[in-house]
Coordinates of C-alpha atoms (C1' of nucleotides) in Angstrom, one line a residue:
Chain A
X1 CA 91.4 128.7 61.8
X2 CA 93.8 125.9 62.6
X3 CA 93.8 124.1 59.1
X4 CA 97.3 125.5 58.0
X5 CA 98.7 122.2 56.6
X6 CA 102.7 122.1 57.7
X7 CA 102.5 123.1 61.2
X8 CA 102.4 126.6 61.2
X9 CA 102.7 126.7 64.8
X10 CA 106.0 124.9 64.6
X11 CA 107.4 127.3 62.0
X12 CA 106.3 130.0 64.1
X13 CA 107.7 128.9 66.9
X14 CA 111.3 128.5 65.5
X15 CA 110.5 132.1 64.0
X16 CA 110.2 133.4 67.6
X17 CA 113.3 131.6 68.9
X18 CA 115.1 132.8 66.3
X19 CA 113.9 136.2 67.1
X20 CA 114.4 136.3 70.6
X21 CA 118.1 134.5 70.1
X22 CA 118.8 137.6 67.4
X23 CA 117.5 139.9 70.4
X24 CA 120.5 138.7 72.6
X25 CA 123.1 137.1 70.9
X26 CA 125.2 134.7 72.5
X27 CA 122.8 135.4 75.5
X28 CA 120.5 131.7 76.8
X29 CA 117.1 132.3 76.2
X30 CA 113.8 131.1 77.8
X31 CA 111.4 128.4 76.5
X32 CA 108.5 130.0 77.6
X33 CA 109.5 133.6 76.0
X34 CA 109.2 131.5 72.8
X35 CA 105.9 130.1 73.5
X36 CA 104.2 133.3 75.1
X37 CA 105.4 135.1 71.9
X38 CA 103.7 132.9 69.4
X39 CA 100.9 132.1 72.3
X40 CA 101.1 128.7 73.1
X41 CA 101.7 126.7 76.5
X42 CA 105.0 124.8 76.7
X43 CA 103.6 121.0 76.0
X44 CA 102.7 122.4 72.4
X45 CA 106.7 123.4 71.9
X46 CA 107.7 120.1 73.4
X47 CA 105.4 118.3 71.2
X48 CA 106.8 119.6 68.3
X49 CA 110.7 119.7 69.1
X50 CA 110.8 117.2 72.3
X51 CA 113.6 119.0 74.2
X52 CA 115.0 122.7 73.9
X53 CA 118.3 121.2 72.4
X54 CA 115.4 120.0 69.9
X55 CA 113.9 123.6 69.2
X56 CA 117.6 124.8 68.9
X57 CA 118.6 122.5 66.1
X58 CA 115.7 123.3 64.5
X59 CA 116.6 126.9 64.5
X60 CA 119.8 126.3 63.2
X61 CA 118.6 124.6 60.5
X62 CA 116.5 126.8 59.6
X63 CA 119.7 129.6 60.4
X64 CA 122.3 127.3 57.8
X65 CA 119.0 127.2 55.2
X66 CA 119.5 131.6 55.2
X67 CA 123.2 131.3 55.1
X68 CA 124.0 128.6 52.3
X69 CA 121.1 130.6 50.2
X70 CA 122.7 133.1 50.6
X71 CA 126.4 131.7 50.2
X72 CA 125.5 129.3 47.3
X73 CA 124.9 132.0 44.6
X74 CA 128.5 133.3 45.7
X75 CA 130.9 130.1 44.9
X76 CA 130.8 129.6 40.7
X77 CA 133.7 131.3 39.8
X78 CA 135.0 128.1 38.0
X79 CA 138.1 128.7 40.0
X80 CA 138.1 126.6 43.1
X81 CA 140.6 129.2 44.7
X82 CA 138.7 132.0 44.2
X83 CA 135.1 130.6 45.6
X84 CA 137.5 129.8 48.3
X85 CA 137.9 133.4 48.8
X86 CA 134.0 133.7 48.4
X87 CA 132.9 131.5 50.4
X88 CA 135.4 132.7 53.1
X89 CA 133.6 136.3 52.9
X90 CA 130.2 135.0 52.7
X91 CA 131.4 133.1 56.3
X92 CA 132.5 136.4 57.9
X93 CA 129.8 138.4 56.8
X94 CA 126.8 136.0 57.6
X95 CA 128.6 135.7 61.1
X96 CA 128.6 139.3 61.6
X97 CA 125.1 139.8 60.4
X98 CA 123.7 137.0 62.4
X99 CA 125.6 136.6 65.3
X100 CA 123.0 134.9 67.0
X101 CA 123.0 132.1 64.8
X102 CA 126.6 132.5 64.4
X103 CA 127.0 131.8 68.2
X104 CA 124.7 128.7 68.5
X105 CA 126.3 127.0 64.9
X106 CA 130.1 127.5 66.2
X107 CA 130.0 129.3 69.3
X108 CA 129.3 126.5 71.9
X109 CA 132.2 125.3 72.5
X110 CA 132.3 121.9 74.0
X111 CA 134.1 118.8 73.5
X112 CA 133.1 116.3 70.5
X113 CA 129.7 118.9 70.0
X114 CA 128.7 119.7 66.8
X115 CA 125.9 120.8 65.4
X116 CA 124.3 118.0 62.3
X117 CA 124.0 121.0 59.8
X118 CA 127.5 122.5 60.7
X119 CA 128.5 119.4 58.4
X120 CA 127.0 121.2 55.2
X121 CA 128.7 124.0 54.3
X122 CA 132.0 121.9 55.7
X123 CA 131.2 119.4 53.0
X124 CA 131.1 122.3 50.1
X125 CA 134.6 123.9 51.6
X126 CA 136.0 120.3 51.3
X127 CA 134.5 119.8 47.7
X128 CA 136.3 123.3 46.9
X129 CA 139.6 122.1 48.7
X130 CA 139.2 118.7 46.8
X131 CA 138.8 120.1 43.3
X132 CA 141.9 122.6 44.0
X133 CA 144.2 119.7 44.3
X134 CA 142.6 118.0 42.0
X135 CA 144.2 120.6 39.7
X136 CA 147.4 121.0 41.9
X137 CA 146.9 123.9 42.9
X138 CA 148.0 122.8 46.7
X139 CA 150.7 121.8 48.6
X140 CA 149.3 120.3 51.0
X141 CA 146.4 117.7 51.4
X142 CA 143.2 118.3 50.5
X143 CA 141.7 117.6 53.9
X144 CA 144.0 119.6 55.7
X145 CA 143.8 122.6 53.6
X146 CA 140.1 122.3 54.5
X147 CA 140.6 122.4 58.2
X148 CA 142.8 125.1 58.0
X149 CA 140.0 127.1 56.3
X150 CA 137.6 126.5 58.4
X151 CA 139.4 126.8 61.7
X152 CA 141.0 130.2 60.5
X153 CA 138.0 131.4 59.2
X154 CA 135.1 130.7 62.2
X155 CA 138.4 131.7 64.6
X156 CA 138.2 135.3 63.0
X157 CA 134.6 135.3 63.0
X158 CA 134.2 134.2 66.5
X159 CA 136.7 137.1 67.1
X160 CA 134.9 139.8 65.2
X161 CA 132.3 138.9 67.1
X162 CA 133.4 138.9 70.5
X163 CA 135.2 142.3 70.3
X164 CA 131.2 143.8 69.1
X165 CA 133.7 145.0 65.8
X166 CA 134.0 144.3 62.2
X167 CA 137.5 144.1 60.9
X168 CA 137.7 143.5 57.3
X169 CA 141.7 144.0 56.9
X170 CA 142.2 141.3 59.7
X171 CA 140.0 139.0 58.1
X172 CA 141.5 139.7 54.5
X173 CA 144.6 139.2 56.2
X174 CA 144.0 135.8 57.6
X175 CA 142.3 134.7 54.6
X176 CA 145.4 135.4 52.2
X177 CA 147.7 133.7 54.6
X178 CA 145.5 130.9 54.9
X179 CA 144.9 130.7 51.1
X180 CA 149.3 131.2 50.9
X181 CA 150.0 128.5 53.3
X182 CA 147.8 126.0 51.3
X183 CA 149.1 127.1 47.9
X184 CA 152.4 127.4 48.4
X185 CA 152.1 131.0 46.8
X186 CA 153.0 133.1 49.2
X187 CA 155.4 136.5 48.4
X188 CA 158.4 136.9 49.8
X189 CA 159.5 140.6 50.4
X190 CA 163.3 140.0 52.0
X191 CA 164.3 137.6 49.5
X192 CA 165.2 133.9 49.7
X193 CA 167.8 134.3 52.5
X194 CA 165.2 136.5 54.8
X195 CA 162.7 133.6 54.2
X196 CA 165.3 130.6 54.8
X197 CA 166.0 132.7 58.0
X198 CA 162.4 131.9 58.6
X199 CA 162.5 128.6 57.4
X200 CA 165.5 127.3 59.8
X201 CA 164.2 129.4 62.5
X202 CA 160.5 127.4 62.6
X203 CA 162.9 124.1 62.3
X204 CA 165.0 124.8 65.2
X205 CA 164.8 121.0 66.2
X206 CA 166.3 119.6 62.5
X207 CA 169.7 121.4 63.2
X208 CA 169.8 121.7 67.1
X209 CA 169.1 125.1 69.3
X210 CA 173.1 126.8 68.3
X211 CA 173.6 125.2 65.0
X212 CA 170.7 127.1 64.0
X213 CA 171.6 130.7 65.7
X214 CA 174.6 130.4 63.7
X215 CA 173.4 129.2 60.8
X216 CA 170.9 132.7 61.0
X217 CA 173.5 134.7 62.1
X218 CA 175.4 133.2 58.7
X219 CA 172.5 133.8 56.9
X220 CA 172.1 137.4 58.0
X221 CA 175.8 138.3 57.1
X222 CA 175.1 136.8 53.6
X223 CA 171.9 138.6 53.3
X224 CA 173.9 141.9 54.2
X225 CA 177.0 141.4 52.6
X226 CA 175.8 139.5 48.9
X227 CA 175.0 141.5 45.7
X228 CA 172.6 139.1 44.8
X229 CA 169.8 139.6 47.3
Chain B
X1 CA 138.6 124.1 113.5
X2 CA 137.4 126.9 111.4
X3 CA 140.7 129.1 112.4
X4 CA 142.4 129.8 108.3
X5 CA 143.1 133.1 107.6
X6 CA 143.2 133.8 103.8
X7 CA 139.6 132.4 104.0
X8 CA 140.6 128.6 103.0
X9 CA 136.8 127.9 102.2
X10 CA 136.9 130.7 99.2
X11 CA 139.9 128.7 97.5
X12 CA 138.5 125.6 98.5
X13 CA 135.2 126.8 96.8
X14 CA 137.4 128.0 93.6
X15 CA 139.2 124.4 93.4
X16 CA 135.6 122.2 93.7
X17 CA 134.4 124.5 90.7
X18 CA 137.3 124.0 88.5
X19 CA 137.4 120.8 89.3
X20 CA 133.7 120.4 88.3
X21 CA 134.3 122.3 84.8
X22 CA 137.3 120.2 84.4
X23 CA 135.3 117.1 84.9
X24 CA 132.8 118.5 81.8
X25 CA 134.3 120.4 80.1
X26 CA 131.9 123.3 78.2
X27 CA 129.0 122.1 80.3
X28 CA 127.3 124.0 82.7
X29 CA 127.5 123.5 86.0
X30 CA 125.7 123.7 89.5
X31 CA 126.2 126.3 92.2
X32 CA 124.8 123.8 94.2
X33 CA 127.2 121.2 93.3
X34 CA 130.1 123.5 94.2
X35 CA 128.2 124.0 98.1
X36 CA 128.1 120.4 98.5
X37 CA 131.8 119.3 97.3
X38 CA 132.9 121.8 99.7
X39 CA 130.0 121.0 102.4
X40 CA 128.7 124.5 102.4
X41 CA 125.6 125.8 101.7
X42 CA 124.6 128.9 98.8
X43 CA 124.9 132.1 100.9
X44 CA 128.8 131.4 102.1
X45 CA 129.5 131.0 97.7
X46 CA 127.8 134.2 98.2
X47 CA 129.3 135.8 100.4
X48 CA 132.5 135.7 98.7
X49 CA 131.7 135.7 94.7
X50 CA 128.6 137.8 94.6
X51 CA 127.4 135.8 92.1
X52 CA 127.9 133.2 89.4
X53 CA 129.8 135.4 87.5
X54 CA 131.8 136.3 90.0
X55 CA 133.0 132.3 91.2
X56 CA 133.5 131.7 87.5
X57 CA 135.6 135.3 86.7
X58 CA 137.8 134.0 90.2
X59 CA 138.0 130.4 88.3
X60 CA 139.4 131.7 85.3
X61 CA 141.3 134.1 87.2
X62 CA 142.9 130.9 89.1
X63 CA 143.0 128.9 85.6
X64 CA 145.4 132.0 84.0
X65 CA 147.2 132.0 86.6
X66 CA 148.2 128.1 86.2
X67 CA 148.6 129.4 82.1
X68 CA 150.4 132.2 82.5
X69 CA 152.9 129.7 85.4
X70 CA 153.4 127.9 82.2
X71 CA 154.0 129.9 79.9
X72 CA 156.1 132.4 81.4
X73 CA 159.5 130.5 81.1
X74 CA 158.8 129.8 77.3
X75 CA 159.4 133.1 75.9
X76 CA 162.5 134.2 76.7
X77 CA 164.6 133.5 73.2
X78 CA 165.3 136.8 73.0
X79 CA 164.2 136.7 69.4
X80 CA 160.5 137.8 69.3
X81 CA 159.2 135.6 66.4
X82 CA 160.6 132.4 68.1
X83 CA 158.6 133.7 71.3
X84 CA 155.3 133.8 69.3
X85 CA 155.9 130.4 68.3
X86 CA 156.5 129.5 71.5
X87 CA 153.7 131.1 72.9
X88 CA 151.0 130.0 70.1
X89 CA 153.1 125.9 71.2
X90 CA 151.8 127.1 74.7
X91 CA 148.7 128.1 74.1
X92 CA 147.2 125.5 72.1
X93 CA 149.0 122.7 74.5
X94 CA 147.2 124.6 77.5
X95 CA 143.7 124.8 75.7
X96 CA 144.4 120.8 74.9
X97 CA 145.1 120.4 78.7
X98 CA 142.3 122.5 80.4
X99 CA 139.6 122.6 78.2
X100 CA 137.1 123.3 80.8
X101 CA 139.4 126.6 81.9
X102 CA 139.6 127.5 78.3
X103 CA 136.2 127.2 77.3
X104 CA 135.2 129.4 80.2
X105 CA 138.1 131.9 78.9
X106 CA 137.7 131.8 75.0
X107 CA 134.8 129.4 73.9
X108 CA 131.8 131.9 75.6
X109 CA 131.1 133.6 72.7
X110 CA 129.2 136.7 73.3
X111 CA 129.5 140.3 71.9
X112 CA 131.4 142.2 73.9
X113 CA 132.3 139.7 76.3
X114 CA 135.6 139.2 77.1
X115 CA 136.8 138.1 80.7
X116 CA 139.1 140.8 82.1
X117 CA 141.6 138.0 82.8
X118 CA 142.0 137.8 79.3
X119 CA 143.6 140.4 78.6
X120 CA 147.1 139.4 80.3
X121 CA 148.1 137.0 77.8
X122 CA 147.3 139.3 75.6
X123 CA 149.4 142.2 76.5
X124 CA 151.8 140.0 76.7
X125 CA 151.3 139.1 72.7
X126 CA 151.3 142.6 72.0
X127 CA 154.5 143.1 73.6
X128 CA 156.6 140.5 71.3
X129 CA 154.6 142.1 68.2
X130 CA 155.9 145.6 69.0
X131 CA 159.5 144.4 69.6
X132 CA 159.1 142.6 66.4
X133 CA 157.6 145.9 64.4
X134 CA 160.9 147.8 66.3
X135 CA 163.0 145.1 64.9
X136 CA 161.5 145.8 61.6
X137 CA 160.4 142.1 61.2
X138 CA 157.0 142.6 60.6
X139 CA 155.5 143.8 57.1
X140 CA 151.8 144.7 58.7
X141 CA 151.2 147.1 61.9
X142 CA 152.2 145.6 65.2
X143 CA 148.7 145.7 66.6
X144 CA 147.2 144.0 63.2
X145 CA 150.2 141.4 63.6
X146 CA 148.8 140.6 67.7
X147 CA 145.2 140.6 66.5
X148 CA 146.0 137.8 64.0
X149 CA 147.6 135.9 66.0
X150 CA 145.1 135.7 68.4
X151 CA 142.5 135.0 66.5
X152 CA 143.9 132.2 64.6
X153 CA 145.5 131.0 67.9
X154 CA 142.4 130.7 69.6
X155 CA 140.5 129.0 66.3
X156 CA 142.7 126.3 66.2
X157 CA 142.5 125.1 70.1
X158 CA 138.7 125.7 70.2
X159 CA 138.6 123.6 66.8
X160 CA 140.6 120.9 68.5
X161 CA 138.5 121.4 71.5
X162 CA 135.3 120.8 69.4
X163 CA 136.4 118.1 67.9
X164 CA 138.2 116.4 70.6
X165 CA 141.2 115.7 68.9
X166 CA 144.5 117.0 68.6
X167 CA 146.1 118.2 65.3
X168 CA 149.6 119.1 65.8
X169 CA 150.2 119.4 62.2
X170 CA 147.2 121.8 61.6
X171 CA 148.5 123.5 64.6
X172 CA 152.0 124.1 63.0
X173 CA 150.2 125.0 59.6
X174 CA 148.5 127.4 61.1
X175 CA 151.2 128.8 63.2
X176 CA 153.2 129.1 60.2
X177 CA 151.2 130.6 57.9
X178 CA 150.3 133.4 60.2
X179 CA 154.0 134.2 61.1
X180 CA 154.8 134.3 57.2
X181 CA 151.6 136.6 57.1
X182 CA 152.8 139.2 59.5
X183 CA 156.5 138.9 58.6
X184 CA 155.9 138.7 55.0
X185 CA 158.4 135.7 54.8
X186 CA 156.4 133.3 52.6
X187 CA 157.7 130.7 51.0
X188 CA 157.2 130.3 47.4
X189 CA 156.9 127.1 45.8
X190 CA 160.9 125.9 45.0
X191 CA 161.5 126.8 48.3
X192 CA 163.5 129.5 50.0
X193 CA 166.3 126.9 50.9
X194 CA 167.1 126.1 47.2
X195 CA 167.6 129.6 46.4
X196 CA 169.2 130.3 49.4
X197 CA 171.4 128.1 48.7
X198 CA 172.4 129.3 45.1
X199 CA 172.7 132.7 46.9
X200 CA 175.1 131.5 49.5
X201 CA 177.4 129.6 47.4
X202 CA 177.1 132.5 44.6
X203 CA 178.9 134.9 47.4
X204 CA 181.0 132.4 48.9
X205 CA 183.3 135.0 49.3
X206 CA 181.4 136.7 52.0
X207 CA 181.6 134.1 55.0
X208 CA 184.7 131.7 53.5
X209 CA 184.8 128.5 51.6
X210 CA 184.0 126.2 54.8
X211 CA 181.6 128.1 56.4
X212 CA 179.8 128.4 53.1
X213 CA 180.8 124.5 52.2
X214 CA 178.4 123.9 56.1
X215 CA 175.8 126.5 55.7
X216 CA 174.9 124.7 52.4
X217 CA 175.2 121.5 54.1
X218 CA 173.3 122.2 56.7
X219 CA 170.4 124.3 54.6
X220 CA 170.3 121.1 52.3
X221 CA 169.2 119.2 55.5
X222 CA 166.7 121.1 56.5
X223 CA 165.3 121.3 53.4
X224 CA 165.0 117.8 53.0
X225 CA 163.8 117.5 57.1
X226 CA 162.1 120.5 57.4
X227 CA 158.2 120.1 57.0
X228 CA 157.7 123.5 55.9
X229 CA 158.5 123.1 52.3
Chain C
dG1 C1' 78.8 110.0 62.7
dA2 C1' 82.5 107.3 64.9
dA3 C1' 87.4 106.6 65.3
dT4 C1' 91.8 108.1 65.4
dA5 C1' 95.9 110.9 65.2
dT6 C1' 97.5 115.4 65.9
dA7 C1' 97.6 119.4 68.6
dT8 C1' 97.0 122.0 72.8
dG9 C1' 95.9 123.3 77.8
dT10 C1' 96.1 122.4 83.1
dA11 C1' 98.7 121.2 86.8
dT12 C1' 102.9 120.0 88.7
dC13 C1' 107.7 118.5 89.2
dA14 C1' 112.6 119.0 90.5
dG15 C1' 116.4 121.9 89.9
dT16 C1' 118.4 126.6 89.3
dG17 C1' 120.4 131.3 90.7
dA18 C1' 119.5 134.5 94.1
dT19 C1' 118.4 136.8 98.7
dA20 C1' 116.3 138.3 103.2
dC21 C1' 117.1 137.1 107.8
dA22 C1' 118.9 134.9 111.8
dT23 C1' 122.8 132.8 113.9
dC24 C1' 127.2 131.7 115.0
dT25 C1' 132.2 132.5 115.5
dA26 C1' 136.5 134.9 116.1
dG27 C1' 138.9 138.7 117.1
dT28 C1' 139.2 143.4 119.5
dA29 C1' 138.4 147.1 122.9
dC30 C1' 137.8 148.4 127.3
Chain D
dG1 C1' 136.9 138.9 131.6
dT2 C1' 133.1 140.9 129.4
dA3 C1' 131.0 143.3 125.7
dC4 C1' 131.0 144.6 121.1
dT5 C1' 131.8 144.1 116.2
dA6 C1' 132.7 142.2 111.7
dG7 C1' 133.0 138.3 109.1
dA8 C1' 131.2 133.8 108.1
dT9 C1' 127.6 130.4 107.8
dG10 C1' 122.8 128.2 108.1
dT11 C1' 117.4 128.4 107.4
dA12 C1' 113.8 129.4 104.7
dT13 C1' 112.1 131.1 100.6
dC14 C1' 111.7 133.4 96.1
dA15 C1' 110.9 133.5 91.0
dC16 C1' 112.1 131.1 87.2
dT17 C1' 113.7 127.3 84.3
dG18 C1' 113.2 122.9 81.5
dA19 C1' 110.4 119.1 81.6
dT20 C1' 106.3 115.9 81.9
dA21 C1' 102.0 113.3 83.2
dC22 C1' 97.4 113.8 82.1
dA23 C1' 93.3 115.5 80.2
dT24 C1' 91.1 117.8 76.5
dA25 C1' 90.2 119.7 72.1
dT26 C1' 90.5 119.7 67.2
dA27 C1' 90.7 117.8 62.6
dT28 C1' 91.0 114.2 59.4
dT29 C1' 89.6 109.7 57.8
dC30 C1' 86.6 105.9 57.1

DNA sequence: GAATATATGTATCAGTGATACATCTAGTAC
DNA sequence: GTACTAGATGTATCACTGATACATATATTC
C-alpha cells in the first residue's frame, strides 16, 4: 500500500495544511489538525518538513507554483507596460482568491522576513520593469519602478483583504497611478499651471515655506485670469 | 506599598508588553513574559485585559495614542493636500519608528480584522479628503481618494518594515503618485513647470512684469531642484 | 535472506493561553 | 473600632501546542 514513489504522504500533508490554512485565513493553525487529517502522528510531519516554519514554506511553494501558473500564461503581450498591468491583476485577483496563501506569502509582517519563493514572481516584475526602460518607456529607474509595483500592488491586496471586500476601481486606480508615476504619462485635467501648483506645492523646501504660498497664490491668479489655460 | 489609584500595575503591565514587541518586532510574544517583567503572576494580566486580545487591543491603543501625539501638530497647513503629505511623512516615519506597534496595528493580516483603534487615523484621513472634494481638488470621490491613500500608505511602511530598510525616495514616489491620482494633477513628461512657465510669461500682463520676471525665476528653480520632474 | 535507509508510532517534554478557587488588601459603613 | 465588601493577587491546574528522543516497522538493495 505504501509504495507510492515521491512521498505521497508528504504531498498530502502540505495538501491538508493548505486546506486547513484556506479554512481560516490569516488565522494560526495546528500541527496536529494537519497530521490527524491525512492520519499520521506528528514525528512523520517532522520528518518530512523538520519544523512547522518547514511545512509552511513548503505550502507556499507549493501556493507560488498555483499562482505563477496561473499568472504566467497572462504576461506575453509584447508590451512590457501592458503585462505590467497583467500581472498587476493576476496579483490582486490570486490574493483575493487565496487569501490564505496570500496572508502567509506577504501578510507576516516582520522585520527582514521574507519568504525564498516571494523572490520569483519579484524577479519577473523586475524583468518587466527592466525591459520597459530598456525601451524608455520610464522615468525613473528600473529598480525603483519595481518596488513601487510591488509595494502598491501587495498594499492594495493586503487591503482588499483585510476589509473581507473586493474593490476593483481602488485597485485600477492605484495601478494607473502607479503605472503614471513610473512613465511619466500621467494626464493632467487643470492644465500646466494647476499641476505646477502641485509641483511647487510637493517642493515646499526648494523655495522656502512663504515663497511658495505666494508663488501658488501667483499661480492661481494666472490660472484664473490667462486665456491660455 | 500597593496604594496607586489608576491601577499602576495595568499600565505598568501595558508598558512591559510594548516594550517586549518593541524589542521583536512582528514576533510573538509571552503572556508570561509580560507577568514576570512586571513581577506578577497570569490571573492579575487577567483580571484587567480579559485576554490576549485584550492586553494587545490596550497596547495598540497606548501605541496610537503616542501616533496620533505625533502627528496631530503636522496637519494644520490649512491646505488639505499639504496635510495628506504631511500625514502619509508621519505615518511612514512612525511605522519606521515603532515597528512592533505597527505591525500589531497594520501588519496582522486577517479578513475582517481591523483593530478598532484603527480607525482614528483614519477618520482623520477622511476628513482632509472631504475638505479637499469641497475644495474641488480632487478628480475621484472623496472616500475613493481616503481609501487610496491608505492603502498605499500602509504598503510602503509594511514594505520598508519587511525589508528592514528605509526608502525615502520610494516613499515620496509613492506619495506623489497617489496625490496626482486623486487630484488628477499629473505631470506629463516636459514637465508642468516648462509650460507653466510659457503660460506665465505669455500673460504677463496678468500679475506685472516683475512679479512675472520672479515667478519664472523661481519656477525655473524648482524645476531644475525639484525631484518630481 | 540480510542490511540499510526511509518512514512511522509511542511516550514525553517544556511552554502556551486560560481559568477555578482561595487569599489578601484597601476602603467603606455602621 | 469592627465588620463587610469589592478589587487585586497568588496557587494549582487545565487542555493544547510545537518539538524530540527512542523504538519500530516497512521497503529497497545487494
Amino acid at each position: 500500500m505504501t509504495e507510492r514513489v515521491g512521498s505521497d504522504t508528504r504531498e498530502r500533508l502540505i495538501t491538508a495544511a493548505a486546506d486547513l490554512i484556506a479554512a481560516s485565513p490569516g488565522e494560526d493553525f495546528s500541527l496536529r489538525a494537519v497530521c490527524d487529517a491525512v492520519g499520521v502522528k506528528m514525528p512523520t510531519l517532522y520528518h518530512f518538513f523538520g519544523s512547522k516554519q518547514g511545512l509552511i514554506d513548503a505550502v507556499i511553494e507549493h501556493g507560488f507554483d498555483l499562482y505563477l501558473g496561473e499568472k504566467a500564461s497572462m504576461e506575453n503581450s509584447g508590451d512590457p507596460i501592458q503585462d505590467i498591468r497583467a500581472g498587476w491583476d493576476a496579483h490582486v485577483a490570486f490574493g483575493l482568491e487565496n487569501p490564505g496563501f496570500y496572508t502567509l506569502m506577504y501578510g507576516k509582517v516582520r522585520p527582514g522576513y521574507s519568504p525564498a519563493a516571494q523572490s520569483r514572481p519579484s524577479e519577473i516584475l523586475r524583468g518587466l520593469t527592466a525591459e520597459a526602460a530598456k525601451q524608455g518607456r520610464l522615468v525613473v529607474p528600473s529598480e525603483q519602478a519595481a518596488a513601487h509595483i510591488l509595494a502598491a500592488n501587495i498594499g492594495v491586496t493586503l487591503r482588499q483583504i483585510i476589509l473581507a471586500q473586493a474593490d476593483q476601481e481602488l485597485s485600477r486606480a492605484m495601478r494607473e497611478a502607479t503605472i503614471a508615476a513610473i512613465t511619466g504619462t500621467g494626464t493632467s485635467r487643470g492644465g500646466p499651471l494647476a499641476a505646477a501648483i502641485e509641483v511647487a506645492a510637493a517642493n515646499a523646501d526648494v523655495l522656502g515655506p512663504s515663497e511658495t504660498q505666494l508663488l501658488i497664490e501667483w499661480l492661481s491668479r494666472l490660472n484664473r485670469s490667462s486665456s491660455i489655460s
